[in-house]
mmCIF file of C-alpha atoms in Angstrom:
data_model
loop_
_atom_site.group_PDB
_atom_site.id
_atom_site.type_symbol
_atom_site.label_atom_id
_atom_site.label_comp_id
_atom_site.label_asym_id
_atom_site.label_seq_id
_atom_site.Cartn_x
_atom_site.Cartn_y
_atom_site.Cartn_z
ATOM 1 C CA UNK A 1 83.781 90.766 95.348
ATOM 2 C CA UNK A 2 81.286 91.096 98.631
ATOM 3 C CA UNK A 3 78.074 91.454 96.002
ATOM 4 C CA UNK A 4 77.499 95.209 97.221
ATOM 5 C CA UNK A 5 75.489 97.437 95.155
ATOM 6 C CA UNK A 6 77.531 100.854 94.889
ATOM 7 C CA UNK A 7 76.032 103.685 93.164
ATOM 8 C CA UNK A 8 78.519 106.521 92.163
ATOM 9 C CA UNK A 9 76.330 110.156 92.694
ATOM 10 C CA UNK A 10 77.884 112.910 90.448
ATOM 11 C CA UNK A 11 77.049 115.868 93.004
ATOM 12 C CA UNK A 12 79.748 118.421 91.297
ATOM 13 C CA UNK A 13 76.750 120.048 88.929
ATOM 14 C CA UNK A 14 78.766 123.130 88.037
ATOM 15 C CA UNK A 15 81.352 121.314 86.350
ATOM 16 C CA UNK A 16 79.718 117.254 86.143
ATOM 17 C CA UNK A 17 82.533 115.050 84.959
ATOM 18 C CA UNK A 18 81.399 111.643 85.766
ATOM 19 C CA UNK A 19 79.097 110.869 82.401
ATOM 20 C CA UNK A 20 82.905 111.826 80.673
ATOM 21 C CA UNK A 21 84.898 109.427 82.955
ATOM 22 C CA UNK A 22 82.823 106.413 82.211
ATOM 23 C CA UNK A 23 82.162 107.287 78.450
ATOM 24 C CA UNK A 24 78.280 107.794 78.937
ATOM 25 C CA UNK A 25 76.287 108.239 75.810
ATOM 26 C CA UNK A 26 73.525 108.757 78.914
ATOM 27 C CA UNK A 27 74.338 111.708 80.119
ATOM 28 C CA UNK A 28 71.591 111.316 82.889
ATOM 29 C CA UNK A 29 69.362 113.711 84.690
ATOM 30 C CA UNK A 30 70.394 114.094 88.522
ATOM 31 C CA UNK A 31 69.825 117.737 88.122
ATOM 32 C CA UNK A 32 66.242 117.305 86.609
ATOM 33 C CA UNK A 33 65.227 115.110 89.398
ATOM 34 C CA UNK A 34 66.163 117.683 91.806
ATOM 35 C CA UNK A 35 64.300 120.121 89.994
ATOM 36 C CA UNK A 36 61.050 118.487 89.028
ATOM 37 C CA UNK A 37 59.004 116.693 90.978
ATOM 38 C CA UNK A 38 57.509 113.817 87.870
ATOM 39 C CA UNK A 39 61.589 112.582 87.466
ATOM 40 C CA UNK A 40 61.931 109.302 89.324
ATOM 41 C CA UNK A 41 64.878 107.933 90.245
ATOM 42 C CA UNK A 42 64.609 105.072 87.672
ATOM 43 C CA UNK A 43 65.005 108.007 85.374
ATOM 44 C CA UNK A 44 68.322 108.446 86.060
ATOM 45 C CA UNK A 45 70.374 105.843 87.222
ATOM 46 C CA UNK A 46 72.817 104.604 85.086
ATOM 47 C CA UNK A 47 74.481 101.356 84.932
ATOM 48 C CA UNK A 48 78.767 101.977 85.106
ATOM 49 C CA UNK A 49 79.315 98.932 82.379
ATOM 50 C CA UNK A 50 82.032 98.262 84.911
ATOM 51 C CA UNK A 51 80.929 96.413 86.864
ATOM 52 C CA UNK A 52 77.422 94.855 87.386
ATOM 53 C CA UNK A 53 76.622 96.054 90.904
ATOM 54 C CA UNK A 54 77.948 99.739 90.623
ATOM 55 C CA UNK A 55 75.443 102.202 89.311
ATOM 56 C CA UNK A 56 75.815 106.166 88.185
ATOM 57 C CA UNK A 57 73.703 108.672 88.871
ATOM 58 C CA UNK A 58 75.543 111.500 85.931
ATOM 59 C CA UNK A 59 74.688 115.428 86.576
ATOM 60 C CA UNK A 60 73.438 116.116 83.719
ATOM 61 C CA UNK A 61 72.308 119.638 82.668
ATOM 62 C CA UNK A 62 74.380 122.607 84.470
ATOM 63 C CA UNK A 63 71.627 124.599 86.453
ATOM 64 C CA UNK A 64 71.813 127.952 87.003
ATOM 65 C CA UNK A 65 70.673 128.236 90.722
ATOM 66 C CA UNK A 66 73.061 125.070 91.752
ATOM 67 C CA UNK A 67 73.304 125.959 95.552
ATOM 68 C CA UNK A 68 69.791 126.310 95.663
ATOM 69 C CA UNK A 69 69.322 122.892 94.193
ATOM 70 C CA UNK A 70 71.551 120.858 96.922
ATOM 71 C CA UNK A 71 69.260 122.345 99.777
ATOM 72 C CA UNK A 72 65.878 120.926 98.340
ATOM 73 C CA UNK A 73 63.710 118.862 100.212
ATOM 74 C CA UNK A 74 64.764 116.430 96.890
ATOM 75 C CA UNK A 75 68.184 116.051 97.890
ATOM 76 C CA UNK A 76 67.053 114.355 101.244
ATOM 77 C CA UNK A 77 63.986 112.369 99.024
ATOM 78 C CA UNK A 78 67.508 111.286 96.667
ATOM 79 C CA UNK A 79 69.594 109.472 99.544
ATOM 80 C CA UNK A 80 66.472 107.946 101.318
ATOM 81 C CA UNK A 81 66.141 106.396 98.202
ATOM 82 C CA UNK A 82 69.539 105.173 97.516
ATOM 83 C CA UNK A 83 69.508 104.132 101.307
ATOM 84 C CA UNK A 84 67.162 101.602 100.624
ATOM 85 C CA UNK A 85 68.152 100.243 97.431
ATOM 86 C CA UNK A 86 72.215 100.462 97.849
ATOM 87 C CA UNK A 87 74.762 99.287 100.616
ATOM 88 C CA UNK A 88 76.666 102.207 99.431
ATOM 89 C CA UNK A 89 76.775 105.138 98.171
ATOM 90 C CA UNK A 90 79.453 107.402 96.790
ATOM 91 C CA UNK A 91 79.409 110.935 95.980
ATOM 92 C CA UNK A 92 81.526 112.964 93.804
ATOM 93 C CA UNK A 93 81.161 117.223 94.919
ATOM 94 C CA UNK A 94 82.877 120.209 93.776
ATOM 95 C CA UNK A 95 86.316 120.902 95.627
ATOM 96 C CA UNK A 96 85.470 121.735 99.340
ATOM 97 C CA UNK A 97 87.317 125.405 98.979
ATOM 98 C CA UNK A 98 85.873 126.427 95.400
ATOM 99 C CA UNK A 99 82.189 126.439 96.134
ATOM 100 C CA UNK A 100 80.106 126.159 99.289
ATOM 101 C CA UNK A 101 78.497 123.186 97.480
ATOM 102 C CA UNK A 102 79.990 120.713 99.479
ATOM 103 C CA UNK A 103 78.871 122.117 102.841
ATOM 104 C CA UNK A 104 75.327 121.520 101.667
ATOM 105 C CA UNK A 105 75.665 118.092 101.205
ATOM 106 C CA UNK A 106 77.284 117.027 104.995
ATOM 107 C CA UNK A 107 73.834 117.265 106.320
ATOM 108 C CA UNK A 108 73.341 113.612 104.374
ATOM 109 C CA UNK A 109 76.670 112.855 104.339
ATOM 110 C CA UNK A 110 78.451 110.184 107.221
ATOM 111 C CA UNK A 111 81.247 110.666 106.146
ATOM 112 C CA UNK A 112 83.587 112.910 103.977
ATOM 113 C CA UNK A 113 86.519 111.832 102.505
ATOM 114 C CA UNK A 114 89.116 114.468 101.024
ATOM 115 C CA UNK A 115 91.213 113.290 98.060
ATOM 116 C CA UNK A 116 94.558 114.843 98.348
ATOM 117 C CA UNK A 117 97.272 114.470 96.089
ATOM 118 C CA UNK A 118 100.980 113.964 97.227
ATOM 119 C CA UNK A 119 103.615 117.041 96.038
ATOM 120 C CA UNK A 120 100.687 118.464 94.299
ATOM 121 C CA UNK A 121 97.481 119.989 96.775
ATOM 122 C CA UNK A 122 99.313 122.394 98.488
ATOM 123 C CA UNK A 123 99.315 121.974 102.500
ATOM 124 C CA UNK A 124 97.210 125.091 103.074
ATOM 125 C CA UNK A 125 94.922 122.639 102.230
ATOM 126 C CA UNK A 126 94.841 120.590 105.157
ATOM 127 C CA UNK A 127 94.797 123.130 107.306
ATOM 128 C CA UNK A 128 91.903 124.592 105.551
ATOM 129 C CA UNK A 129 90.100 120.987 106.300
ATOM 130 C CA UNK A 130 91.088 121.485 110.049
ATOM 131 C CA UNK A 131 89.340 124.841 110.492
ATOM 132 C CA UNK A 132 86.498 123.152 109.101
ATOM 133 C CA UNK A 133 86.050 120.646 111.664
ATOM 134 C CA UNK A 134 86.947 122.656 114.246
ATOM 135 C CA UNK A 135 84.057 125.143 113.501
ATOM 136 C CA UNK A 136 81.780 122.021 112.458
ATOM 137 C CA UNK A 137 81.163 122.692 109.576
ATOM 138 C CA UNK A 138 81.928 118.690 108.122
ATOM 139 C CA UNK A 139 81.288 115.773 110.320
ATOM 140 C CA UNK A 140 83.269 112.621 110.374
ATOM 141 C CA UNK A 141 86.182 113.631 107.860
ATOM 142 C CA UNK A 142 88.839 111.408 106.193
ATOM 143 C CA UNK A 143 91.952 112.253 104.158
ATOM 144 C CA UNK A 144 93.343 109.963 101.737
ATOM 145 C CA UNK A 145 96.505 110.787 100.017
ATOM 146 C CA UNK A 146 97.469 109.299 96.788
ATOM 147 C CA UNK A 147 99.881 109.778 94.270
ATOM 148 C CA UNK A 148 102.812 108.677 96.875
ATOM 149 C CA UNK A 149 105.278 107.007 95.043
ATOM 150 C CA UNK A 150 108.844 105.743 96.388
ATOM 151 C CA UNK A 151 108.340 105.863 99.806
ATOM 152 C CA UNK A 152 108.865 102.175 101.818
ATOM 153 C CA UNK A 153 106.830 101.516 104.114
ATOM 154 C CA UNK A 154 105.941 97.848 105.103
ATOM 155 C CA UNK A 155 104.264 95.333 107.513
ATOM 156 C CA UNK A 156 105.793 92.272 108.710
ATOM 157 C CA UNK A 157 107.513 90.740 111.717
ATOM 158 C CA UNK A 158 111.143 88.902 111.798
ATOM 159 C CA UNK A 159 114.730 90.200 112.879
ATOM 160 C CA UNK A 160 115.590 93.488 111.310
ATOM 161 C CA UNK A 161 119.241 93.403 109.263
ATOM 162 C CA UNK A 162 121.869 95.315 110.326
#
């Protein structure tokens, strides 16, 4: 509604979902930029067909070295890039505890945001995400917690009923 461009960066290249979520028959080629030097980044962003000012950038192939790949000197060239071009930029990463992916990526990161499910990601979880701020590790985290259902809350003045 604001007119921002949004591009959606599918940074979880050991098991890329995002071409599958928005029915891609562009898979695109995130990972080959990375890799090789001639891939632009006109090569592989993707418009979402959702909406006209939110742009993909898909995995695409699996690579075999994939921690090696986030700390290229590519991955900084990559957000420079979508600095200039986007006002923002989202990234979807492998879960924080899985792989050390994630931990390569805070270094061009401001800000993380963890996704965690009500009744369902177990509360080791959070204090998992604790230790890793405490030993700085992530920068400038967020939780969001979805899936709540049935629980009132609300917003509003006027004389509570007895």
């Amino acid at each position: 509604m604001l007119g921002k461009k949004v591009v959606l960066v599918g940074l979880d290249i050991r098991k890329p979902m995002l071409a599958t979520y928005f029915k891609l028959k562009t898979k695109g080629h995130l990972t080959d930029y990375l890799a090789e030097s001639d891939v632009t980044l006109d090569d592989i962003i993707v418009p979402s067909g959702e909406h006209a000012n939110l742009d993909l950038i898909p995995c695409g192939t699996i690579p075999p070295n994939p921690s090696e790949l986030l700390q290229t000197d590519r991955v900084e060239q990559l957000f420079a890039e979508l600095r200039k071009r986007y006002d923002y930029i989202l990234v979807d990463t492998a879960p924080v505890a899985l792989v050390s992916d994630t931990y390569l990526l805070d270094r061009i990161a401001d800000m993380t945001i963890f996704v965690c499910r009500y009744k369902y990601t177990p509360s080791e979880m959070i204090d998992y995400i604790n230790q890793m701020i405490e030993q700085k590790r992530m920068h400038n985290v967020a939780v969001v917690l979805n899936g709540v259902k049935g629980l009132r809350a609300g917003y509003g003045y006027g004389a509570k009923k007895s």
